[in-house]
Short mmCIF file of C-alpha atoms in Angstrom, two decimals:
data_model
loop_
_atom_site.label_atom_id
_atom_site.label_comp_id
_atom_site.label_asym_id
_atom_site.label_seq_id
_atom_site.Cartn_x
_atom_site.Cartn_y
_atom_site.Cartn_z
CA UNK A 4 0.00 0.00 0.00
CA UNK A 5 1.21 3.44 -1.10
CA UNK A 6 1.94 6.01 1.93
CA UNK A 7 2.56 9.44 2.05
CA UNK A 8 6.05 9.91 1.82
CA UNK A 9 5.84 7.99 -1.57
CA UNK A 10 4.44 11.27 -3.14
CA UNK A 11 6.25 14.15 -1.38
CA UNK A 12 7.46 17.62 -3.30
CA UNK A 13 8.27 21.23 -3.10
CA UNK A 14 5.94 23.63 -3.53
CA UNK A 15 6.03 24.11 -7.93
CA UNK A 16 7.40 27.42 -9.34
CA UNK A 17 7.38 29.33 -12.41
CA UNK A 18 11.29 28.24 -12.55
CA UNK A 19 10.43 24.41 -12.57
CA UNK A 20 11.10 22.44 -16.46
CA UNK A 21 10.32 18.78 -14.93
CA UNK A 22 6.83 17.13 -13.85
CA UNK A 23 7.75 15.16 -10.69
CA UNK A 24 5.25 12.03 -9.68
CA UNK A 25 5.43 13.38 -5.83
CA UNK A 26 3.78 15.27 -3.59
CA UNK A 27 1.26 14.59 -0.15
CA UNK A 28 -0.67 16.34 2.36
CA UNK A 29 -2.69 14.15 4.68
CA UNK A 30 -6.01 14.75 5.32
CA UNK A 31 -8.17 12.81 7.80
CA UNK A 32 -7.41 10.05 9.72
CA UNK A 33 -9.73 6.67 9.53
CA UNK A 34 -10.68 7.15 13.20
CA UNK A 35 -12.91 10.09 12.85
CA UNK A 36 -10.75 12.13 14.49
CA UNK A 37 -9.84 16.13 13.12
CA UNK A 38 -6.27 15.80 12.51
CA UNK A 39 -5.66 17.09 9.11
CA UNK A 40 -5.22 20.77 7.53
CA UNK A 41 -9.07 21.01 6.70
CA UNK A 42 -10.42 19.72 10.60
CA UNK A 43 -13.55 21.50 11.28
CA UNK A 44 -14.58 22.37 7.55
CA UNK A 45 -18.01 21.51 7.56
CA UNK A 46 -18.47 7.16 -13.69
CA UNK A 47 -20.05 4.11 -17.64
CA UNK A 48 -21.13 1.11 -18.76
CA UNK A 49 -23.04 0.21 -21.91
CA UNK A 50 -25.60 -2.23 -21.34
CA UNK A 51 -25.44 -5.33 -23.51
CA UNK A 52 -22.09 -4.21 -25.38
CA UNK A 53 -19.59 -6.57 -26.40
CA UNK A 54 -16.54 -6.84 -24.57
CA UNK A 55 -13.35 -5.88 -26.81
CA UNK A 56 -10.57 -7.94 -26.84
CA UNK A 57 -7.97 -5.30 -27.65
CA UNK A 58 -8.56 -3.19 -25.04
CA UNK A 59 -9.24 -6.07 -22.45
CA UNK A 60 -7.15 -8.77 -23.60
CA UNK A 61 -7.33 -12.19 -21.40
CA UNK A 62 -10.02 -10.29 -19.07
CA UNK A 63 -12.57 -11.04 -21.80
CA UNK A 64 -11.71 -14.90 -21.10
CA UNK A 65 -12.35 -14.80 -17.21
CA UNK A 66 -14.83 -17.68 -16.51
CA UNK A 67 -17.85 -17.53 -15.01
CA UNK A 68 -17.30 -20.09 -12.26
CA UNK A 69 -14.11 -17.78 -11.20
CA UNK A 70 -16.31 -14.59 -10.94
CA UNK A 71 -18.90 -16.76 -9.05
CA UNK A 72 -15.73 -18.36 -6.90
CA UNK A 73 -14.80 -14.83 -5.80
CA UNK A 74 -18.53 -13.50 -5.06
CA UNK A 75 -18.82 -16.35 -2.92
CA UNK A 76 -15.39 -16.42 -1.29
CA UNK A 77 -16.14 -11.83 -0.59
CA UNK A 78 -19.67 -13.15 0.77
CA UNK A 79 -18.82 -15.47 3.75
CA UNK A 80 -14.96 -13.66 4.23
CA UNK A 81 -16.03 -10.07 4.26
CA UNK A 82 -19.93 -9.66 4.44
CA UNK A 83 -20.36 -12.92 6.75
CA UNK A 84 -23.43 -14.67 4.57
CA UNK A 85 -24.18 -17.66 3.49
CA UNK A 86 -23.80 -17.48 -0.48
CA UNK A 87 -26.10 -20.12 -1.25
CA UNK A 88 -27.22 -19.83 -4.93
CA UNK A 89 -25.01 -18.00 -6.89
CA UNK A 90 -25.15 -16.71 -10.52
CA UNK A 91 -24.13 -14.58 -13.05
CA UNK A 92 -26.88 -11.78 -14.25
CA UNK A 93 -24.75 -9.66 -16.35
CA UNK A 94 -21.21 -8.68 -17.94
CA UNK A 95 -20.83 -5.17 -19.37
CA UNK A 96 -18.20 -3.06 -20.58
CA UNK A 97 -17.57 0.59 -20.42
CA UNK A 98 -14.51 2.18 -21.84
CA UNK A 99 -12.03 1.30 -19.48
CA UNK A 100 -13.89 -1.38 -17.16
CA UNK A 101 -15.58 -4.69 -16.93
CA UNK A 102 -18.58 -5.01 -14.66
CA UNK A 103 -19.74 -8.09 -13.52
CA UNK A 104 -23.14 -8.31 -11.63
CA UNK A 105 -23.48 -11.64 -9.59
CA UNK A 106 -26.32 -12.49 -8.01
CA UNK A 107 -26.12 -14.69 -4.28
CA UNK A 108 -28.70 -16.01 -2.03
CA UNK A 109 -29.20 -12.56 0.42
CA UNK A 110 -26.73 -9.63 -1.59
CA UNK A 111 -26.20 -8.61 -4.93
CA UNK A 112 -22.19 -7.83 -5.65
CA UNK A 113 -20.98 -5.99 -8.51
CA UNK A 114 -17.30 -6.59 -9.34
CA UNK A 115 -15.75 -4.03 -11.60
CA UNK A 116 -12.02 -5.27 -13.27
CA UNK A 117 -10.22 -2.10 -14.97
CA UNK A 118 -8.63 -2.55 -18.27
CA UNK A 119 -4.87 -2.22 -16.91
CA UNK A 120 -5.51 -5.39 -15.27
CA UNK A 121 -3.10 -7.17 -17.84
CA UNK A 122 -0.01 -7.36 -19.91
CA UNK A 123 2.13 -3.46 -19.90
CA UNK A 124 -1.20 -2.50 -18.31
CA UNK A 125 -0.19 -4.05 -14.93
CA UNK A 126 2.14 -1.25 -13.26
CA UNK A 127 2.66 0.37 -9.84
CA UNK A 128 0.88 3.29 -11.33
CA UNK A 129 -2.10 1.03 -11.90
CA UNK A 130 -2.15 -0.09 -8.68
CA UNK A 131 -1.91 3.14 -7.19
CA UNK A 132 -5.17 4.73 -9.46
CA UNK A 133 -7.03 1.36 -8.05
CA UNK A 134 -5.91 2.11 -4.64
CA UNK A 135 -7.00 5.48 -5.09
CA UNK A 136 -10.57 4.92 -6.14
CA UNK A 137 -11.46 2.98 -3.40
CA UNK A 138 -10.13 5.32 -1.17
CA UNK A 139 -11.67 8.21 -2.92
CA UNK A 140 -15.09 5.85 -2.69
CA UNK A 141 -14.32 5.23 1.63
CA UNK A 142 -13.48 9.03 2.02
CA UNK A 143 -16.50 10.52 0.59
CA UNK A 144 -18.98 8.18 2.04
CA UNK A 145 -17.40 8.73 5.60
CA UNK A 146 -17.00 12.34 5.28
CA UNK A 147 -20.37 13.43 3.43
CA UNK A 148 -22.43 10.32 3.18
CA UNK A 149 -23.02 11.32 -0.53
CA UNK A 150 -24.59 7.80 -2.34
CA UNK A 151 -21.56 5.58 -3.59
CA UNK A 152 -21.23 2.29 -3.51
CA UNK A 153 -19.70 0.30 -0.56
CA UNK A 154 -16.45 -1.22 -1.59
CA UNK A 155 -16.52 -4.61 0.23
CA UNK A 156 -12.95 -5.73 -1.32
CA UNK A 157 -10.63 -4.93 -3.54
CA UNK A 158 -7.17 -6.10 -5.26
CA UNK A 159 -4.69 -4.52 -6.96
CA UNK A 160 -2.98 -7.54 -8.04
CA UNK A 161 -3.68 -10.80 -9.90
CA UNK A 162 -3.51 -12.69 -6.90
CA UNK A 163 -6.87 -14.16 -6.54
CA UNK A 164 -9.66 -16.46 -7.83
CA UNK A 165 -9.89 -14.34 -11.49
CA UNK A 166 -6.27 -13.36 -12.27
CA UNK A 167 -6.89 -9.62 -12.64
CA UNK A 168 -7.23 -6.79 -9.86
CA UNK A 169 -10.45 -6.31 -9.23
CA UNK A 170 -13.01 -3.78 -7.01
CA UNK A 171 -15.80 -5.28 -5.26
CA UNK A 172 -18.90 -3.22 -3.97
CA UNK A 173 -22.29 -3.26 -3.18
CA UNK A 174 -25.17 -2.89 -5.94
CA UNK A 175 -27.07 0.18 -6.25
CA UNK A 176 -30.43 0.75 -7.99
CA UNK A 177 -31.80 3.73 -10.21
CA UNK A 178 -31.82 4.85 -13.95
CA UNK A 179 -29.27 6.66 -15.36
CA UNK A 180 -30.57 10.63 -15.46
CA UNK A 181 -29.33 10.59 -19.29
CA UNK A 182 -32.06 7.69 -20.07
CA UNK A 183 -35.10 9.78 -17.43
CA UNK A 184 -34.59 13.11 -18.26
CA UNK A 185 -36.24 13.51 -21.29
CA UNK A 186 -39.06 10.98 -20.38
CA UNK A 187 -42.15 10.95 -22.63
CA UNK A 188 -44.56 9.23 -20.46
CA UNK A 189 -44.32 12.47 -18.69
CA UNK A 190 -46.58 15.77 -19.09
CA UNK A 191 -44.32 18.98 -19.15
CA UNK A 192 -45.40 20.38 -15.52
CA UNK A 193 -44.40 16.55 -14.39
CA UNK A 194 -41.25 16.27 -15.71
CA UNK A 195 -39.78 20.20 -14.38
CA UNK A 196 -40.70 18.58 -11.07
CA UNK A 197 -38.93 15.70 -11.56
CA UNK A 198 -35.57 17.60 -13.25
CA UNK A 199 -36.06 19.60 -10.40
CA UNK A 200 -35.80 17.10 -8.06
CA UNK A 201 -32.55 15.67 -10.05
CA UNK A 202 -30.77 19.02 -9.68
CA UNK A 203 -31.74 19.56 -6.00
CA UNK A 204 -30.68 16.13 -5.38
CA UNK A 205 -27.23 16.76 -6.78
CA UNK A 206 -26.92 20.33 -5.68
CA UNK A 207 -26.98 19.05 -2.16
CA UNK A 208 -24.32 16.84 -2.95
CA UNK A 209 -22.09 19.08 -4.30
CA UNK A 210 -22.65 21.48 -1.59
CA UNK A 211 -21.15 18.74 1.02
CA UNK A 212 -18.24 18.50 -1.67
CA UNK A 213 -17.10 21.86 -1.45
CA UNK A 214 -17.86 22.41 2.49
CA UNK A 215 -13.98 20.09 2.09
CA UNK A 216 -11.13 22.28 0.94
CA UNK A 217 -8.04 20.94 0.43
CA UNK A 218 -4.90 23.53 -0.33
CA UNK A 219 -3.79 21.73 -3.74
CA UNK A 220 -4.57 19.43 -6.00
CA UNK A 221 -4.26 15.43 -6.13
CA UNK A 222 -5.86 12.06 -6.12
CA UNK A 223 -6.96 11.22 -2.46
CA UNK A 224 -5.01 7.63 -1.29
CA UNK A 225 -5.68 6.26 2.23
CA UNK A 226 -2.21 5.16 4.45
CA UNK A 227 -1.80 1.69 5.99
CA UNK A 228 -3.07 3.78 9.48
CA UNK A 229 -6.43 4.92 7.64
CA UNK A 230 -5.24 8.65 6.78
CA UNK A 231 -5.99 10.08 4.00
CA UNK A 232 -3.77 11.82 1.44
CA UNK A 233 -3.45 13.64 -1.85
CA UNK A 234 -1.44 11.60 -4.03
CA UNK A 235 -0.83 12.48 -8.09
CA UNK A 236 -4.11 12.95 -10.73
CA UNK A 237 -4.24 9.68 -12.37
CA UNK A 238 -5.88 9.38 -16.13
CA UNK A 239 -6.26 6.45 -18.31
CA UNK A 240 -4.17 6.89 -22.16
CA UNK A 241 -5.10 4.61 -25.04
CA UNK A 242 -2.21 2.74 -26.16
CA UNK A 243 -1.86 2.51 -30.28
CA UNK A 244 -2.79 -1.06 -30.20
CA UNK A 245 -6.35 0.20 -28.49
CA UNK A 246 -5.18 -0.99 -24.69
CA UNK A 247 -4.83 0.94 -21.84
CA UNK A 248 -2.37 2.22 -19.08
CA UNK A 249 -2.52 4.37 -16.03
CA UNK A 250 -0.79 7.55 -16.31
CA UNK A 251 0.45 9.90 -13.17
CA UNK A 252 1.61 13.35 -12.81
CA UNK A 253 1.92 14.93 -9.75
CA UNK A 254 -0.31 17.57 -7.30
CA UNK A 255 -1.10 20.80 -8.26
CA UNK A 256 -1.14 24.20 -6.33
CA UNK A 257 -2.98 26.55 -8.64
CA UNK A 258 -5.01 25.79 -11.85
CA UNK A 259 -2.08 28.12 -13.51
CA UNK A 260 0.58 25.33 -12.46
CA UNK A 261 -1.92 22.57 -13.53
CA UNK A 262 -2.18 24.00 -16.89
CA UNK A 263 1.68 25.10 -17.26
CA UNK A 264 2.35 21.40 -16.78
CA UNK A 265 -0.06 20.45 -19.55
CA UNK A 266 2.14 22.03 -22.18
CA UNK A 267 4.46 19.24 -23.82
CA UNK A 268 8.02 20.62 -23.45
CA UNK A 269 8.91 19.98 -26.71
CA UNK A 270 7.50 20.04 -30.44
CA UNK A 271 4.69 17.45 -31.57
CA UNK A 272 3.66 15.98 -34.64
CA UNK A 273 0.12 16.36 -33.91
CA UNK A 274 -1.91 19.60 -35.30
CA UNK A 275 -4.38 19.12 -32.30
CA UNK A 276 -1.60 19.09 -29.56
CA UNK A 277 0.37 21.94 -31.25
CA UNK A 278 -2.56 24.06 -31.70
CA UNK A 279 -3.79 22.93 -27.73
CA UNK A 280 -0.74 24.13 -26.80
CA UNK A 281 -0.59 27.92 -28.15
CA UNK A 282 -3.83 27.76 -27.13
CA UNK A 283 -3.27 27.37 -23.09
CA UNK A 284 0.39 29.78 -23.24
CA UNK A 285 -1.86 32.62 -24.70
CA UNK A 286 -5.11 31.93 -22.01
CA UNK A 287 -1.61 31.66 -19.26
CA UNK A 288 -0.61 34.96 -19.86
CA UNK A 289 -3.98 36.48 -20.42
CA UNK A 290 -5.93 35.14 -16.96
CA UNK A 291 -4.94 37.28 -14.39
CA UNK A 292 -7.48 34.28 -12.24
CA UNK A 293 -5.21 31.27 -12.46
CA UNK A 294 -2.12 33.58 -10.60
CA UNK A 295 -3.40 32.87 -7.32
CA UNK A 296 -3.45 30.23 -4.99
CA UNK A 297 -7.14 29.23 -4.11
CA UNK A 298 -8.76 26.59 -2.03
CA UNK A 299 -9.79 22.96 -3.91
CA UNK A 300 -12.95 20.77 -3.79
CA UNK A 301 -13.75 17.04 -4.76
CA UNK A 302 -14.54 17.35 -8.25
CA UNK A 303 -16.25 14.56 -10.24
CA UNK A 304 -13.86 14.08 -13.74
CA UNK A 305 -17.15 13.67 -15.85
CA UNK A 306 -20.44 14.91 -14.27
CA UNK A 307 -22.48 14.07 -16.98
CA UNK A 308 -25.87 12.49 -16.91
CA UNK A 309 -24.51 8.90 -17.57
CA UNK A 310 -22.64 9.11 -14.47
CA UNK A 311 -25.30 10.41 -12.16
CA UNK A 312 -28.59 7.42 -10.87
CA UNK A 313 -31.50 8.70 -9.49
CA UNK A 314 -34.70 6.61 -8.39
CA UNK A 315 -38.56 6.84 -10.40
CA UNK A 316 -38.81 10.04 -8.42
CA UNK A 317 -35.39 12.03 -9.44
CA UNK A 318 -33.79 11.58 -5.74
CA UNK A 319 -29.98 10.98 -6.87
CA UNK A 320 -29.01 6.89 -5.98
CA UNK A 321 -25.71 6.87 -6.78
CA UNK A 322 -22.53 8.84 -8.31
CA UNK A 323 -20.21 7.42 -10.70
CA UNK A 324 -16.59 7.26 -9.00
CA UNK A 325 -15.19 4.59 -11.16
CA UNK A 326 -16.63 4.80 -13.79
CA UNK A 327 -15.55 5.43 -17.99
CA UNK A 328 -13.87 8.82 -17.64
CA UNK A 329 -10.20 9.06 -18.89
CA UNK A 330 -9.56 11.34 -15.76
CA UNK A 331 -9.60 10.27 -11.63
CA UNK A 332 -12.39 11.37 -9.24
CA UNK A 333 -9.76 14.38 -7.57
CA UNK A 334 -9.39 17.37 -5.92
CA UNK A 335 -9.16 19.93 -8.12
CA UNK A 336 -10.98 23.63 -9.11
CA UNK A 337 -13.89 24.56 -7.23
CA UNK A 338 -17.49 23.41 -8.11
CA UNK A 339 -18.26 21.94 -11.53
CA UNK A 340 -22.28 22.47 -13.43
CA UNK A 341 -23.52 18.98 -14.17
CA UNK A 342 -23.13 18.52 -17.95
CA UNK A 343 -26.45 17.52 -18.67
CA UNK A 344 -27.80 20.94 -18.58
CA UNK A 345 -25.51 22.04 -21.61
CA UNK A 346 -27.28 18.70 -22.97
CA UNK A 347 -30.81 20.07 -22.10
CA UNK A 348 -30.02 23.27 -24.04
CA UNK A 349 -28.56 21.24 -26.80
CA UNK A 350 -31.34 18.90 -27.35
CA UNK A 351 -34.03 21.46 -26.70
CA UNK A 352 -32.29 23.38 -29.80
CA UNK A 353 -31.95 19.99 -31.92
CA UNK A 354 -35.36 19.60 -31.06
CA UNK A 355 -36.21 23.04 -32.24
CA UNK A 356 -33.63 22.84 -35.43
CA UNK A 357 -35.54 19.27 -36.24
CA UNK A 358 -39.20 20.76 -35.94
CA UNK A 359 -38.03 23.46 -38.36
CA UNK A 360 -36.76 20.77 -41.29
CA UNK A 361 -40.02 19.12 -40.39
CA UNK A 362 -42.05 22.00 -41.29
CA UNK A 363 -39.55 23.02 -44.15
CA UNK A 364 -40.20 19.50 -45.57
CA UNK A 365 -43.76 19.98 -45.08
CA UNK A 366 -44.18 23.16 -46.92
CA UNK A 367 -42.09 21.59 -50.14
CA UNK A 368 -43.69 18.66 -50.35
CA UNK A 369 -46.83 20.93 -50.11
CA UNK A 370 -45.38 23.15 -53.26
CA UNK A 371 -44.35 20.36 -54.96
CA UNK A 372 -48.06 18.72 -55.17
CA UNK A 373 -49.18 22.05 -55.90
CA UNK A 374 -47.12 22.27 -58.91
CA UNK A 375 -48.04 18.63 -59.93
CA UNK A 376 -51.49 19.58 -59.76
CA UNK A 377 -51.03 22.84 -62.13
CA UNK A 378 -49.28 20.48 -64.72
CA UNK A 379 -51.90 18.05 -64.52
CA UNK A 380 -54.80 20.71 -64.65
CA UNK A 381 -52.46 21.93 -67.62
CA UNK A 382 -52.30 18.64 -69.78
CA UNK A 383 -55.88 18.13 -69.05
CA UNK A 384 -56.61 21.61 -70.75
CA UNK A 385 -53.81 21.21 -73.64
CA UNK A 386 -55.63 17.75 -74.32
CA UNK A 387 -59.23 19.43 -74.78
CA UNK A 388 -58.23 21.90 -76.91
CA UNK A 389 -56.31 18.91 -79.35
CA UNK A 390 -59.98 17.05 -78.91
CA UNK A 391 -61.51 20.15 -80.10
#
């Protein structure tokens, strides 16, 4: 297990040319007690999708009776029940996991196997952005009781009953708000009440969020002792053959330091990066915001409305933490606007944009049986005066 002093830095400056991997602060402690800098402040899958063997490799080829083995072996160890029945419901895939629902006689487990779990995937780096999302997962439901799973166990190595690291947590119900909130069965006045009831729901939860400040930036780990700590952001990079490894950079003490160490040091063959590049020097030297050093929040990487369950009555169930985002659940800038309202305004305007082809199609095919008409009514008279 990764501690502290396994990520510790100076303080960056303007001077620095290298990214280092280190840096800590500690946080809270597992007993509940207020040591820490910040005592006393008050992600993915798609359903039915086939699993893709460049990306997973061998995890495509774990067997059912191993996932069922290590269900069963997590039920009487860690939950103390008698597994009974056991079976299978569901495998899915998101970008950069593989979810397995099993089903035993009294609990329902989910156990969620990331796609570094083999070959060049399989590094201490890996281990560490595991590590890090359980922790992350432990932290916020001890500290704000927001709705995430329970993680029952986890492994960062292939040292078990599958062969792959794996996270194991409890099940949680409730629709994803992308696939609810733009219900039909609704009336209008019914479904503002229940978006309303989806925003209050995760407005509260944010709110807890940034009652934490933390005075940088980082992935939060948890210590052998139970402390917490900000570690480096972790992010998930495609590989050219289509698999994946875990990338780390270090902790952050402004957004202008963050985006300083985004710039590639040297020249790149890519148009995008280039062009990414002049693009954050100019907004450096031209945001007079990012030269100060400000307070940090848990921040969800992608708060969009995949990420985000909510029950038949838009109360939120459960936040992604794990989920298909490229980027780690972190500290990092204060308070983020869930995504799905730019999606709202979006599809409100396709909607519009689509009605308005709809009635431009109307209104040709409308001239265009008009005109058929006249030529008909035309022949018709050209033909009477030939009979004549």
């Amino acid at each position: 297990m990764s501690t502290p002093e396994d990520y510790y830095s100076d303080e960056w400056t303007e001077t620095d040319s290298e990214i280092n991997s280190d840096d800590r602060t500690d946080i809270y402690s597992g007993d509940g007690s207020d040591a820490g800098p910040d005592a006393g402040s008050d992600n993915d899958s798609d359903a039915g999708s086939e699993l893709d063997r460049d990306v997973f490799g061998p995890l495509v080829d774990i067997s059912e009776g191993s996932i069922i083995a290590l269900a069963t072996r997590i039920a009487r160890d860690v939950l103390h029940v008698l597994p009974g029945k056991a079976e299978l419901l569901k495998t899915v895939s998101g970008s950069y996991n593989i979810v397995h629902i099993v089903q035993l006689e009294t609990v329902k487990l989910v156990i969620r196997i990331p796609a570094t779990g083999w070959g060049d995937g399989m590094t201490k780096v890996a281990e560490d952005a595991l590590s890090s999302q359980v922790a992350t997962m432990r932290f916020i439901k001890e500290q704000t009781g927001a709705p995430v799973p329970e993680v029952y166990s986890w492994d960062p190595t292939n040292n078990n009953e599958i062969s792959a690291p794996f996270i194991c947590m409890s099940f949680v119900t409730g629709e994803t708000v992308s696939s609810v909130w733009f219900k039909d069965s609704m009336d209008d006045e019914a479904r503002e009440q229940f978006r309303l009831n989806i925003l209050t729901s995760i407005a509260a939860i944010m709110a807890k969020f940034s009652s934490m400040t933390f005075d940088k930036m980082g992935s939060l780990m948890q210590a052998e002792d139970g402390s917490f700590f900000l570690g480096p952001m972790f992010e998930w990079v495609e590989n050219d053959d289509d698999s994946v490894h875990a990338k780390a950079t270090r902790t952050y003490f402004s957004m202008e330091e963050l985006l300083a160490c985004s710039i590639e040091p040297g020249p790149t063959g890519n148009v995008w990066d280039r062009a990414e590049d002049k693009f954050l020097k100019v907004f450096l030297e031209n945001s007079p915001l990012l030269h100060y050093h400000s307070r940090f929040v848990l921040c969800p990487p992608d708060f969009d409305s995949q990420n985000v369950l909510v029950d038949e009555k838009g109360n939120k169930q459960h936040l992604a933490i794990c989920g298909g985002c490229k980027k780690a659940f972190s500290v990092k800038h204060n308070r983020r606007c869930p995504f799905c309202l730019g999606k709202d305004t979006k599809e409100e305007k396709r909607h519009a944009k689509e009605d308005t082809i709809q009635e431009e199609e109307e209104e040709e095919e409308e001239e265009e049986e008009e005109e058929e008409e006249e030529e008909e009514e035309e022949e018709e008279e050209e033909e009477e005066e030939e009979e004549e």
